[in-house]
């Protein structure tokens, strides 16, 4: 029987194979989200608004 780590590896491989076409879009979205979060955190720290652009 498979252990938890083997099942996790198999799941990651299956997801990678099925989602390989969407990967560039997903990484772009993740990067965009990280930039937005960073800007929001900076605005909150500075006491300004994030709508500055």
PDB file of N, CA and C in Angstrom:
ATOM      1  N   UNK A   1       0.836  -1.183   0.000  1.00  0.00           N
ATOM      2  CA  UNK A   1       0.000   0.000   0.000  1.00  0.00           C
ATOM      3  C   UNK A   1       0.883   1.249   0.000  1.00  0.00           C
ATOM      4  N   UNK A   2       0.367   2.308  -0.559  1.00  0.00           N
ATOM      5  CA  UNK A   2       1.119   3.558  -0.636  1.00  0.00           C
ATOM      6  C   UNK A   2       1.047   4.318   0.679  1.00  0.00           C
ATOM      7  N   UNK A   3       2.128   5.010   0.978  1.00  0.00           N
ATOM      8  CA  UNK A   3       2.156   5.881   2.145  1.00  0.00           C
ATOM      9  C   UNK A   3       1.676   7.271   1.751  1.00  0.00           C
ATOM     10  N   UNK A   4       1.587   8.135   2.711  1.00  0.00           N
ATOM     11  CA  UNK A   4       1.105   9.497   2.469  1.00  0.00           C
ATOM     12  C   UNK A   4       2.041  10.263   1.537  1.00  0.00           C
ATOM     13  N   UNK A   5       3.341  10.113   1.706  1.00  0.00           N
ATOM     14  CA  UNK A   5       4.284  10.851   0.864  1.00  0.00           C
ATOM     15  C   UNK A   5       4.234  10.380  -0.587  1.00  0.00           C
ATOM     16  N   UNK A   6       4.069   9.081  -0.806  1.00  0.00           N
ATOM     17  CA  UNK A   6       3.965   8.575  -2.175  1.00  0.00           C
ATOM     18  C   UNK A   6       2.703   9.088  -2.852  1.00  0.00           C
ATOM     19  N   UNK A   7       1.593   9.102  -2.119  1.00  0.00           N
ATOM     20  CA  UNK A   7       0.344   9.616  -2.680  1.00  0.00           C
ATOM     21  C   UNK A   7       0.446  11.105  -2.998  1.00  0.00           C
ATOM     22  N   UNK A   8       1.136  11.848  -2.152  1.00  0.00           N
ATOM     23  CA  UNK A   8       1.317  13.274  -2.402  1.00  0.00           C
ATOM     24  C   UNK A   8       2.139  13.499  -3.666  1.00  0.00           C
ATOM     25  N   UNK A   9       3.197  12.714  -3.846  1.00  0.00           N
ATOM     26  CA  UNK A   9       4.027  12.845  -5.046  1.00  0.00           C
ATOM     27  C   UNK A   9       3.223  12.498  -6.296  1.00  0.00           C
ATOM     28  N   UNK A  10       2.455  11.428  -6.238  1.00  0.00           N
ATOM     29  CA  UNK A  10       1.624  11.027  -7.376  1.00  0.00           C
ATOM     30  C   UNK A  10       0.610  12.114  -7.693  1.00  0.00           C
ATOM     31  N   UNK A  11       0.001  12.687  -6.665  1.00  0.00           N
ATOM     32  CA  UNK A  11      -0.982  13.756  -6.871  1.00  0.00           C
ATOM     33  C   UNK A  11      -0.342  14.968  -7.534  1.00  0.00           C
ATOM     34  N   UNK A  12       0.851  15.343  -7.091  1.00  0.00           N
ATOM     35  CA  UNK A  12       1.552  16.482  -7.688  1.00  0.00           C
ATOM     36  C   UNK A  12       1.873  16.213  -9.151  1.00  0.00           C
ATOM     37  N   UNK A  13       2.330  15.010  -9.459  1.00  0.00           N
ATOM     38  CA  UNK A  13       2.655  14.667 -10.845  1.00  0.00           C
ATOM     39  C   UNK A  13       1.410  14.705 -11.718  1.00  0.00           C
ATOM     40  N   UNK A  14       0.311  14.147 -11.234  1.00  0.00           N
ATOM     41  CA  UNK A  14      -0.942  14.145 -12.005  1.00  0.00           C
ATOM     42  C   UNK A  14      -1.428  15.566 -12.245  1.00  0.00           C
ATOM     43  N   UNK A  15      -1.382  16.392 -11.218  1.00  0.00           N
ATOM     44  CA  UNK A  15      -1.803  17.788 -11.385  1.00  0.00           C
ATOM     45  C   UNK A  15      -0.893  18.499 -12.378  1.00  0.00           C
ATOM     46  N   UNK A  16       0.399  18.258 -12.299  1.00  0.00           N
ATOM     47  CA  UNK A  16       1.337  18.900 -13.222  1.00  0.00           C
ATOM     48  C   UNK A  16       1.066  18.487 -14.664  1.00  0.00           C
ATOM     49  N   UNK A  17       0.790  17.207 -14.878  1.00  0.00           N
ATOM     50  CA  UNK A  17       0.523  16.721 -16.234  1.00  0.00           C
ATOM     51  C   UNK A  17      -0.778  17.308 -16.773  1.00  0.00           C
ATOM     52  N   UNK A  18      -1.796  17.355 -15.938  1.00  0.00           N
ATOM     53  CA  UNK A  18      -3.097  17.834 -16.396  1.00  0.00           C
ATOM     54  C   UNK A  18      -3.142  19.346 -16.570  1.00  0.00           C
ATOM     55  N   UNK A  19      -2.319  20.063 -15.813  1.00  0.00           N
ATOM     56  CA  UNK A  19      -2.393  21.525 -15.816  1.00  0.00           C
ATOM     57  C   UNK A  19      -1.216  22.191 -16.504  1.00  0.00           C
ATOM     58  N   UNK A  20      -0.427  21.441 -17.257  1.00  0.00           N
ATOM     59  CA  UNK A  20       0.785  22.008 -17.848  1.00  0.00           C
ATOM     60  C   UNK A  20       0.451  23.155 -18.813  1.00  0.00           C
ATOM     61  N   UNK A  21      -0.695  23.110 -19.473  1.00  0.00           N
ATOM     62  CA  UNK A  21      -1.074  24.174 -20.392  1.00  0.00           C
ATOM     63  C   UNK A  21      -1.486  25.442 -19.649  1.00  0.00           C
ATOM     64  N   UNK A  22      -1.992  25.301 -18.451  1.00  0.00           N
ATOM     65  CA  UNK A  22      -2.443  26.450 -17.666  1.00  0.00           C
ATOM     66  C   UNK A  22      -1.341  27.037 -16.796  1.00  0.00           C
ATOM     67  N   UNK A  23      -0.191  26.379 -16.722  1.00  0.00           N
ATOM     68  CA  UNK A  23       0.865  26.796 -15.806  1.00  0.00           C
ATOM     69  C   UNK A  23       1.345  28.233 -16.028  1.00  0.00           C
ATOM     70  N   UNK A  24       1.625  28.682 -17.250  1.00  0.00           N
ATOM     71  CA  UNK A  24       2.058  30.076 -17.432  1.00  0.00           C
ATOM     72  C   UNK A  24       1.009  31.080 -16.944  1.00  0.00           C
ATOM     73  N   UNK A  25      -0.243  30.798 -17.220  1.00  0.00           N
ATOM     74  CA  UNK A  25      -1.317  31.687 -16.773  1.00  0.00           C
ATOM     75  C   UNK A  25      -1.403  31.706 -15.241  1.00  0.00           C
ATOM     76  N   UNK A  26      -1.253  30.544 -14.624  1.00  0.00           N
ATOM     77  CA  UNK A  26      -1.312  30.467 -13.168  1.00  0.00           C
ATOM     78  C   UNK A  26      -0.150  31.207 -12.522  1.00  0.00           C
ATOM     79  N   UNK A  27       1.048  31.097 -13.098  1.00  0.00           N
ATOM     80  CA  UNK A  27       2.190  31.799 -12.524  1.00  0.00           C
ATOM     81  C   UNK A  27       2.052  33.306 -12.698  1.00  0.00           C
ATOM     82  N   UNK A  28       1.520  33.744 -13.826  1.00  0.00           N
ATOM     83  CA  UNK A  28       1.265  35.171 -14.028  1.00  0.00           C
ATOM     84  C   UNK A  28       0.269  35.688 -12.997  1.00  0.00           C
ATOM     85  N   UNK A  29      -0.792  34.921 -12.789  1.00  0.00           N
ATOM     86  CA  UNK A  29      -1.805  35.315 -11.823  1.00  0.00           C
ATOM     87  C   UNK A  29      -1.230  35.366 -10.413  1.00  0.00           C
ATOM     88  N   UNK A  30      -0.406  34.391 -10.071  1.00  0.00           N
ATOM     89  CA  UNK A  30       0.218  34.376  -8.744  1.00  0.00           C
ATOM     90  C   UNK A  30       1.143  35.579  -8.570  1.00  0.00           C
ATOM     91  N   UNK A  31       1.903  35.913  -9.582  1.00  0.00           N
ATOM     92  CA  UNK A  31       2.790  37.075  -9.515  1.00  0.00           C
ATOM     93  C   UNK A  31       2.013  38.369  -9.393  1.00  0.00           C
ATOM     94  N   UNK A  32       0.942  38.483 -10.135  1.00  0.00           N
ATOM     95  CA  UNK A  32       0.094  39.675 -10.070  1.00  0.00           C
ATOM     96  C   UNK A  32      -0.510  39.808  -8.672  1.00  0.00           C
ATOM     97  N   UNK A  33      -0.972  38.694  -8.126  1.00  0.00           N
ATOM     98  CA  UNK A  33      -1.558  38.714  -6.780  1.00  0.00           C
ATOM     99  C   UNK A  33      -0.518  39.105  -5.735  1.00  0.00           C
ATOM    100  N   UNK A  34       0.702  38.605  -5.895  1.00  0.00           N
ATOM    101  CA  UNK A  34       1.769  38.950  -4.952  1.00  0.00           C
ATOM    102  C   UNK A  34       2.094  40.437  -5.022  1.00  0.00           C
ATOM    103  N   UNK A  35       2.119  41.009  -6.227  1.00  0.00           N
ATOM    104  CA  UNK A  35       2.384  42.440  -6.364  1.00  0.00           C
ATOM    105  C   UNK A  35       1.275  43.269  -5.727  1.00  0.00           C
ATOM    106  N   UNK A  36       0.026  42.854  -5.921  1.00  0.00           N
ATOM    107  CA  UNK A  36      -1.100  43.568  -5.321  1.00  0.00           C
ATOM    108  C   UNK A  36      -1.021  43.501  -3.805  1.00  0.00           C
ATOM    109  N   UNK A  37      -0.741  42.317  -3.278  1.00  0.00           N
ATOM    110  CA  UNK A  37      -0.635  42.149  -1.835  1.00  0.00           C
ATOM    111  C   UNK A  37       0.497  43.002  -1.264  1.00  0.00           C
ATOM    112  N   UNK A  38       1.618  43.041  -1.975  1.00  0.00           N
ATOM    113  CA  UNK A  38       2.756  43.840  -1.525  1.00  0.00           C
ATOM    114  C   UNK A  38       2.405  45.328  -1.519  1.00  0.00           C
ATOM    115  N   UNK A  39       1.699  45.780  -2.559  1.00  0.00           N
ATOM    116  CA  UNK A  39       1.290  47.182  -2.624  1.00  0.00           C
ATOM    117  C   UNK A  39       0.300  47.517  -1.519  1.00  0.00           C
ATOM    118  N   UNK A  40      -0.627  46.619  -1.253  1.00  0.00           N
ATOM    119  CA  UNK A  40      -1.600  46.836  -0.185  1.00  0.00           C
ATOM    120  C   UNK A  40      -0.909  46.899   1.171  1.00  0.00           C
ATOM    121  N   UNK A  41       0.042  46.010   1.408  1.00  0.00           N
ATOM    122  CA  UNK A  41       0.770  46.006   2.670  1.00  0.00           C
ATOM    123  C   UNK A  41       1.579  47.291   2.826  1.00  0.00           C
ATOM    124  N   UNK A  42       2.200  47.738   1.752  1.00  0.00           N
ATOM    125  CA  UNK A  42       2.983  48.976   1.798  1.00  0.00           C
ATOM    126  C   UNK A  42       2.082  50.168   2.073  1.00  0.00           C
ATOM    127  N   UNK A  43       0.907  50.198   1.428  1.00  0.00           N
ATOM    128  CA  UNK A  43      -0.032  51.294   1.632  1.00  0.00           C
ATOM    129  C   UNK A  43      -0.565  51.301   3.063  1.00  0.00           C
ATOM    130  N   UNK A  44      -0.847  50.123   3.597  1.00  0.00           N
ATOM    131  CA  UNK A  44      -1.347  50.038   4.969  1.00  0.00           C
ATOM    132  C   UNK A  44      -0.264  50.493   5.944  1.00  0.00           C
ATOM    133  N   UNK A  45       0.978  50.116   5.679  1.00  0.00           N
ATOM    134  CA  UNK A  45       2.074  50.505   6.566  1.00  0.00           C
ATOM    135  C   UNK A  45       2.311  52.009   6.520  1.00  0.00           C
ATOM    136  N   UNK A  46       2.213  52.590   5.308  1.00  0.00           N
ATOM    137  CA  UNK A  46       2.459  54.015   5.149  1.00  0.00           C
ATOM    138  C   UNK A  46       1.241  54.855   5.514  1.00  0.00           C
ATOM    139  N   UNK A  47       0.094  54.236   5.668  1.00  0.00           N
ATOM    140  CA  UNK A  47      -1.122  54.969   6.014  1.00  0.00           C
ATOM    141  C   UNK A  47      -1.792  55.620   4.817  1.00  0.00           C
ATOM    142  N   UNK A  48      -1.331  55.311   3.616  1.00  0.00           N
ATOM    143  CA  UNK A  48      -1.924  55.867   2.409  1.00  0.00           C
ATOM    144  C   UNK A  48      -2.961  54.925   1.834  1.00  0.00           C
ATOM    145  N   UNK A  49      -3.321  55.163   0.590  1.00  0.00           N
ATOM    146  CA  UNK A  49      -4.274  54.293  -0.087  1.00  0.00           C
ATOM    147  C   UNK A  49      -3.550  53.512  -1.165  1.00  0.00           C
ATOM    148  N   UNK A  50      -4.110  52.356  -1.533  1.00  0.00           N
ATOM    149  CA  UNK A  50      -3.514  51.526  -2.575  1.00  0.00           C
ATOM    150  C   UNK A  50      -3.996  51.936  -3.962  1.00  0.00           C
ATOM    151  N   UNK A  51      -4.852  52.930  -4.054  1.00  0.00           N
ATOM    152  CA  UNK A  51      -5.405  53.350  -5.333  1.00  0.00           C
ATOM    153  C   UNK A  51      -4.494  54.299  -6.092  1.00  0.00           C
ATOM    154  N   UNK A  52      -3.274  54.478  -5.602  1.00  0.00           N
ATOM    155  CA  UNK A  52      -2.346  55.388  -6.239  1.00  0.00           C
ATOM    156  C   UNK A  52      -1.839  54.883  -7.578  1.00  0.00           C
ATOM    157  N   UNK A  53      -2.012  53.609  -7.853  1.00  0.00           N
ATOM    158  CA  UNK A  53      -1.695  53.143  -9.161  1.00  0.00           C
ATOM    159  C   UNK A  53      -0.659  52.140  -9.257  1.00  0.00           C
TER     160      UNK A  53
END
